[in-house]
C-alpha cells in the first residue's frame, strides 16, 4: 500500500494462502467489497480497528475458499475496482 495504490493490484493465490498488506505510506485501509473484512490497525469485529490509518500497519488474512475477492481503500477508492482498489483471485487448493 503506497502512492495511493495496492501493489500488485491483482494477486492470484491458492486457497489457504495468506495475504499480507503492508502500509508503506499514507492514510489508508483495506475493505472487502462484500464487507467481509475492513482492516488497517487490525480488523473490525476481530479486536482491531479498520478505520483508515497513517500508521505503518500490516494486515494478514488467510483466504480459505476459492473465489474472487475485490477490495478497496475507503479513502481513495470504492467497490467495483474504483480508484485505489485491488482483487485477490483465490484458486482451489490442491
Ligand atoms: Cu488509500
Short mmCIF file of N, CA and C and ligand atoms in Angstrom, two decimals:
data_model
loop_
_atom_site.label_atom_id
_atom_site.label_comp_id
_atom_site.label_asym_id
_atom_site.label_seq_id
_atom_site.Cartn_x
_atom_site.Cartn_y
_atom_site.Cartn_z
N UNK A 1 0.86 -1.19 0.00
CA UNK A 1 0.00 0.00 0.00
C UNK A 1 0.89 1.23 0.00
N UNK A 2 0.97 1.92 -1.13
CA UNK A 2 1.75 3.15 -1.19
C UNK A 2 1.32 3.94 -2.41
N UNK A 3 1.60 5.22 -2.41
CA UNK A 3 1.30 6.09 -3.55
C UNK A 3 -0.12 5.87 -4.07
N UNK A 4 -1.04 5.68 -3.14
CA UNK A 4 -2.46 5.55 -3.49
C UNK A 4 -2.73 4.38 -4.41
N UNK A 5 -2.00 3.29 -4.22
CA UNK A 5 -2.32 2.09 -4.98
C UNK A 5 -1.93 0.85 -4.18
N UNK A 6 -2.60 -0.23 -4.53
CA UNK A 6 -2.23 -1.53 -3.99
C UNK A 6 -1.33 -2.21 -5.02
N UNK A 7 -0.19 -2.70 -4.55
CA UNK A 7 0.78 -3.31 -5.47
C UNK A 7 1.12 -4.71 -4.98
N UNK A 8 0.90 -5.76 -5.74
CA UNK A 8 0.19 -5.73 -7.02
C UNK A 8 -1.31 -5.55 -6.80
N UNK A 9 -1.99 -4.98 -7.76
CA UNK A 9 -3.43 -4.76 -7.57
C UNK A 9 -4.21 -6.05 -7.81
N UNK A 10 -3.61 -6.95 -8.59
CA UNK A 10 -4.27 -8.24 -8.80
C UNK A 10 -3.31 -9.33 -8.34
N UNK A 11 -3.83 -10.18 -7.47
CA UNK A 11 -2.98 -11.21 -6.88
C UNK A 11 -3.71 -12.53 -6.96
N UNK A 12 -3.02 -13.54 -7.49
CA UNK A 12 -3.61 -14.88 -7.53
C UNK A 12 -2.93 -15.74 -6.48
N UNK A 13 -3.74 -16.41 -5.69
CA UNK A 13 -3.24 -17.27 -4.63
C UNK A 13 -4.01 -18.59 -4.66
N UNK A 14 -3.60 -19.51 -3.81
CA UNK A 14 -4.36 -20.75 -3.65
C UNK A 14 -5.09 -20.71 -2.33
N UNK A 15 -6.19 -21.40 -2.28
CA UNK A 15 -6.97 -21.47 -1.04
C UNK A 15 -6.07 -21.89 0.11
N UNK A 16 -6.17 -21.19 1.20
CA UNK A 16 -5.33 -21.46 2.36
C UNK A 16 -4.12 -20.55 2.46
N UNK A 17 -3.83 -19.84 1.38
CA UNK A 17 -2.69 -18.91 1.41
C UNK A 17 -3.02 -17.68 2.25
N UNK A 18 -1.96 -17.08 2.78
CA UNK A 18 -2.10 -15.82 3.50
C UNK A 18 -1.74 -14.66 2.58
N UNK A 19 -2.42 -13.56 2.78
CA UNK A 19 -2.09 -12.31 2.08
C UNK A 19 -1.73 -11.28 3.15
N UNK A 20 -0.64 -10.59 2.92
CA UNK A 20 -0.20 -9.55 3.85
C UNK A 20 -0.25 -8.21 3.12
N UNK A 21 -0.99 -7.29 3.70
CA UNK A 21 -0.97 -5.90 3.21
C UNK A 21 -0.10 -5.11 4.17
N UNK A 22 0.77 -4.31 3.62
CA UNK A 22 1.66 -3.51 4.45
C UNK A 22 1.54 -2.05 3.99
N UNK A 23 1.19 -1.20 4.91
CA UNK A 23 1.08 0.22 4.57
C UNK A 23 2.45 0.87 4.60
N UNK A 24 2.93 1.28 3.41
CA UNK A 24 4.26 1.89 3.31
C UNK A 24 4.20 3.40 3.51
N UNK A 25 3.06 3.99 3.20
CA UNK A 25 2.92 5.44 3.39
C UNK A 25 1.46 5.82 3.19
N UNK A 26 1.09 6.91 3.82
CA UNK A 26 -0.24 7.47 3.56
C UNK A 26 -1.31 6.94 4.50
N UNK A 27 -2.49 7.45 4.27
CA UNK A 27 -3.64 7.24 5.15
C UNK A 27 -4.61 6.31 4.42
N UNK A 28 -4.60 5.05 4.80
CA UNK A 28 -5.33 4.04 4.03
C UNK A 28 -5.94 2.98 4.94
N UNK A 29 -6.80 2.20 4.33
CA UNK A 29 -7.23 0.94 4.93
C UNK A 29 -7.53 -0.03 3.79
N UNK A 30 -8.01 -1.18 4.14
CA UNK A 30 -8.38 -2.18 3.12
C UNK A 30 -9.71 -2.79 3.54
N UNK A 31 -10.66 -2.71 2.61
CA UNK A 31 -12.02 -3.15 2.91
C UNK A 31 -12.52 -3.99 1.75
N UNK A 32 -13.11 -5.15 2.07
CA UNK A 32 -13.66 -6.01 1.02
C UNK A 32 -14.93 -5.39 0.45
N UNK A 33 -15.12 -5.54 -0.85
CA UNK A 33 -16.36 -5.06 -1.46
C UNK A 33 -17.59 -5.65 -0.78
N UNK A 34 -17.49 -6.89 -0.36
CA UNK A 34 -18.65 -7.56 0.24
C UNK A 34 -18.73 -7.35 1.75
N UNK A 35 -17.83 -6.53 2.28
CA UNK A 35 -17.89 -6.22 3.71
C UNK A 35 -17.35 -7.32 4.61
N UNK A 36 -16.75 -8.35 4.02
CA UNK A 36 -16.30 -9.47 4.84
C UNK A 36 -15.10 -9.12 5.71
N UNK A 37 -14.38 -8.06 5.34
CA UNK A 37 -13.33 -7.57 6.24
C UNK A 37 -13.10 -6.08 5.98
N UNK A 38 -12.66 -5.41 7.04
CA UNK A 38 -12.31 -3.97 6.97
C UNK A 38 -11.17 -3.79 7.96
N UNK A 39 -9.99 -3.50 7.44
CA UNK A 39 -8.79 -3.61 8.26
C UNK A 39 -7.84 -2.44 8.03
N UNK A 40 -7.10 -2.12 9.05
CA UNK A 40 -5.91 -1.25 8.98
C UNK A 40 -5.06 -1.65 10.19
N UNK A 41 -5.35 -1.01 11.32
CA UNK A 41 -4.66 -1.43 12.55
C UNK A 41 -5.49 -2.56 13.17
N UNK A 42 -5.37 -3.73 12.58
CA UNK A 42 -6.26 -4.83 12.90
C UNK A 42 -7.54 -4.69 12.10
N UNK A 43 -8.46 -5.59 12.36
CA UNK A 43 -9.70 -5.64 11.58
C UNK A 43 -10.91 -5.44 12.48
N UNK A 44 -11.89 -4.73 11.95
CA UNK A 44 -13.15 -4.58 12.66
C UNK A 44 -13.72 -5.96 13.01
N UNK A 45 -14.40 -6.02 14.12
CA UNK A 45 -15.07 -7.24 14.60
C UNK A 45 -14.08 -8.34 14.97
N UNK A 46 -12.78 -8.04 14.88
CA UNK A 46 -11.78 -9.04 15.27
C UNK A 46 -10.80 -8.44 16.27
N UNK A 47 -11.29 -7.45 17.00
CA UNK A 47 -10.46 -6.86 18.04
C UNK A 47 -9.57 -5.73 17.57
N UNK A 48 -9.63 -5.41 16.28
CA UNK A 48 -8.80 -4.33 15.74
C UNK A 48 -9.66 -3.15 15.31
N UNK A 49 -9.00 -2.24 14.61
CA UNK A 49 -9.65 -1.02 14.18
C UNK A 49 -9.40 -0.84 12.68
N UNK A 50 -10.44 -1.01 11.88
CA UNK A 50 -10.30 -0.91 10.43
C UNK A 50 -10.39 0.49 9.89
N UNK A 51 -10.52 1.48 10.77
CA UNK A 51 -10.54 2.86 10.27
C UNK A 51 -9.24 3.17 9.53
N UNK A 52 -9.32 3.97 8.48
CA UNK A 52 -8.09 4.34 7.77
C UNK A 52 -7.06 4.92 8.73
N UNK A 53 -5.82 4.59 8.49
CA UNK A 53 -4.75 4.98 9.41
C UNK A 53 -3.47 5.25 8.64
N UNK A 54 -2.73 6.24 9.13
CA UNK A 54 -1.43 6.57 8.55
C UNK A 54 -0.30 5.79 9.22
N UNK A 55 -0.64 4.98 10.20
CA UNK A 55 0.39 4.14 10.80
C UNK A 55 0.93 3.17 9.75
N UNK A 56 2.11 2.65 9.96
CA UNK A 56 2.68 1.68 9.02
C UNK A 56 2.18 0.29 9.39
N UNK A 57 0.87 0.13 9.25
CA UNK A 57 0.22 -1.09 9.69
C UNK A 57 0.48 -2.25 8.72
N UNK A 58 0.30 -3.42 9.27
CA UNK A 58 0.37 -4.65 8.48
C UNK A 58 -0.86 -5.48 8.80
N UNK A 59 -1.50 -5.96 7.78
CA UNK A 59 -2.70 -6.79 7.95
C UNK A 59 -2.46 -8.12 7.26
N UNK A 60 -2.72 -9.19 7.96
CA UNK A 60 -2.57 -10.53 7.38
C UNK A 60 -3.92 -11.23 7.40
N UNK A 61 -4.32 -11.77 6.27
CA UNK A 61 -5.56 -12.54 6.23
C UNK A 61 -5.34 -13.81 5.43
N UNK A 62 -6.02 -14.86 5.86
CA UNK A 62 -5.96 -16.14 5.17
C UNK A 62 -7.27 -16.34 4.41
N UNK A 63 -7.14 -16.76 3.16
CA UNK A 63 -8.32 -16.96 2.32
C UNK A 63 -8.50 -18.46 2.10
N UNK A 64 -9.53 -19.00 2.70
CA UNK A 64 -9.67 -20.44 2.77
C UNK A 64 -10.47 -21.06 1.64
N UNK A 65 -11.20 -20.27 0.90
CA UNK A 65 -12.03 -20.87 -0.14
C UNK A 65 -11.85 -20.13 -1.46
N UNK A 66 -12.02 -20.88 -2.54
CA UNK A 66 -11.82 -20.32 -3.87
C UNK A 66 -12.85 -19.22 -4.15
N UNK A 67 -12.42 -18.26 -4.92
CA UNK A 67 -13.32 -17.18 -5.30
C UNK A 67 -12.55 -15.93 -5.64
N UNK A 68 -13.28 -14.89 -5.92
CA UNK A 68 -12.68 -13.61 -6.26
C UNK A 68 -13.06 -12.61 -5.18
N UNK A 69 -12.06 -11.95 -4.65
CA UNK A 69 -12.27 -11.05 -3.52
C UNK A 69 -11.81 -9.64 -3.90
N UNK A 70 -12.72 -8.81 -4.39
CA UNK A 70 -12.36 -7.43 -4.64
C UNK A 70 -12.33 -6.62 -3.35
N UNK A 71 -11.43 -5.65 -3.32
CA UNK A 71 -11.29 -4.83 -2.12
C UNK A 71 -10.84 -3.42 -2.51
N UNK A 72 -10.88 -2.52 -1.56
CA UNK A 72 -10.53 -1.13 -1.87
C UNK A 72 -10.11 -0.42 -0.59
N UNK A 73 -9.51 0.74 -0.76
CA UNK A 73 -9.26 1.66 0.34
C UNK A 73 -10.43 2.63 0.39
N UNK A 74 -11.05 2.76 1.53
CA UNK A 74 -12.27 3.56 1.55
C UNK A 74 -11.99 5.05 1.46
N UNK A 75 -10.75 5.47 1.64
CA UNK A 75 -10.42 6.89 1.48
C UNK A 75 -10.23 7.23 0.00
N UNK A 76 -9.59 6.35 -0.71
CA UNK A 76 -9.14 6.67 -2.08
C UNK A 76 -9.76 5.78 -3.15
N UNK A 77 -10.65 4.92 -2.76
CA UNK A 77 -11.23 4.03 -3.74
C UNK A 77 -12.65 3.67 -3.38
N UNK A 78 -13.18 2.69 -4.10
CA UNK A 78 -14.54 2.25 -3.83
C UNK A 78 -14.76 0.87 -4.40
N UNK A 79 -15.93 0.31 -4.14
CA UNK A 79 -16.23 -1.03 -4.65
C UNK A 79 -16.23 -1.06 -6.17
N UNK A 80 -16.04 -2.24 -6.69
CA UNK A 80 -16.07 -2.40 -8.14
C UNK A 80 -14.79 -1.97 -8.83
N UNK A 81 -13.70 -1.96 -8.09
CA UNK A 81 -12.42 -1.63 -8.70
C UNK A 81 -12.21 -0.15 -8.93
N UNK A 82 -12.93 0.68 -8.21
CA UNK A 82 -12.82 2.13 -8.38
C UNK A 82 -11.62 2.66 -7.63
N UNK A 83 -10.83 3.48 -8.30
CA UNK A 83 -9.72 4.18 -7.65
C UNK A 83 -8.74 3.20 -7.02
N UNK A 84 -8.46 3.45 -5.76
CA UNK A 84 -7.47 2.64 -5.05
C UNK A 84 -8.13 1.33 -4.64
N UNK A 85 -7.93 0.31 -5.46
CA UNK A 85 -8.63 -0.95 -5.28
C UNK A 85 -7.77 -2.09 -5.79
N UNK A 86 -8.14 -3.28 -5.43
CA UNK A 86 -7.42 -4.45 -5.89
C UNK A 86 -8.32 -5.66 -5.86
N UNK A 87 -7.78 -6.78 -6.30
CA UNK A 87 -8.56 -8.01 -6.29
C UNK A 87 -7.63 -9.19 -5.99
N UNK A 88 -8.15 -10.10 -5.22
CA UNK A 88 -7.44 -11.35 -4.94
C UNK A 88 -8.25 -12.48 -5.58
N UNK A 89 -7.58 -13.24 -6.41
CA UNK A 89 -8.21 -14.40 -7.03
C UNK A 89 -7.71 -15.63 -6.29
N UNK A 90 -8.62 -16.31 -5.63
CA UNK A 90 -8.27 -17.49 -4.84
C UNK A 90 -8.63 -18.73 -5.63
N UNK A 91 -7.61 -19.47 -6.02
CA UNK A 91 -7.85 -20.71 -6.73
C UNK A 91 -8.05 -21.85 -5.74
N UNK A 92 -8.78 -22.86 -6.17
CA UNK A 92 -8.98 -24.02 -5.32
C UNK A 92 -7.63 -24.65 -5.01
N UNK A 93 -7.44 -25.06 -3.77
CA UNK A 93 -6.18 -25.67 -3.40
C UNK A 93 -6.04 -27.06 -3.99
N UNK A 94 -4.84 -27.59 -3.87
CA UNK A 94 -4.61 -28.93 -4.40
C UNK A 94 -5.04 -29.97 -3.38
CU1 LIG B 1 -5.96 4.91 0.48
#
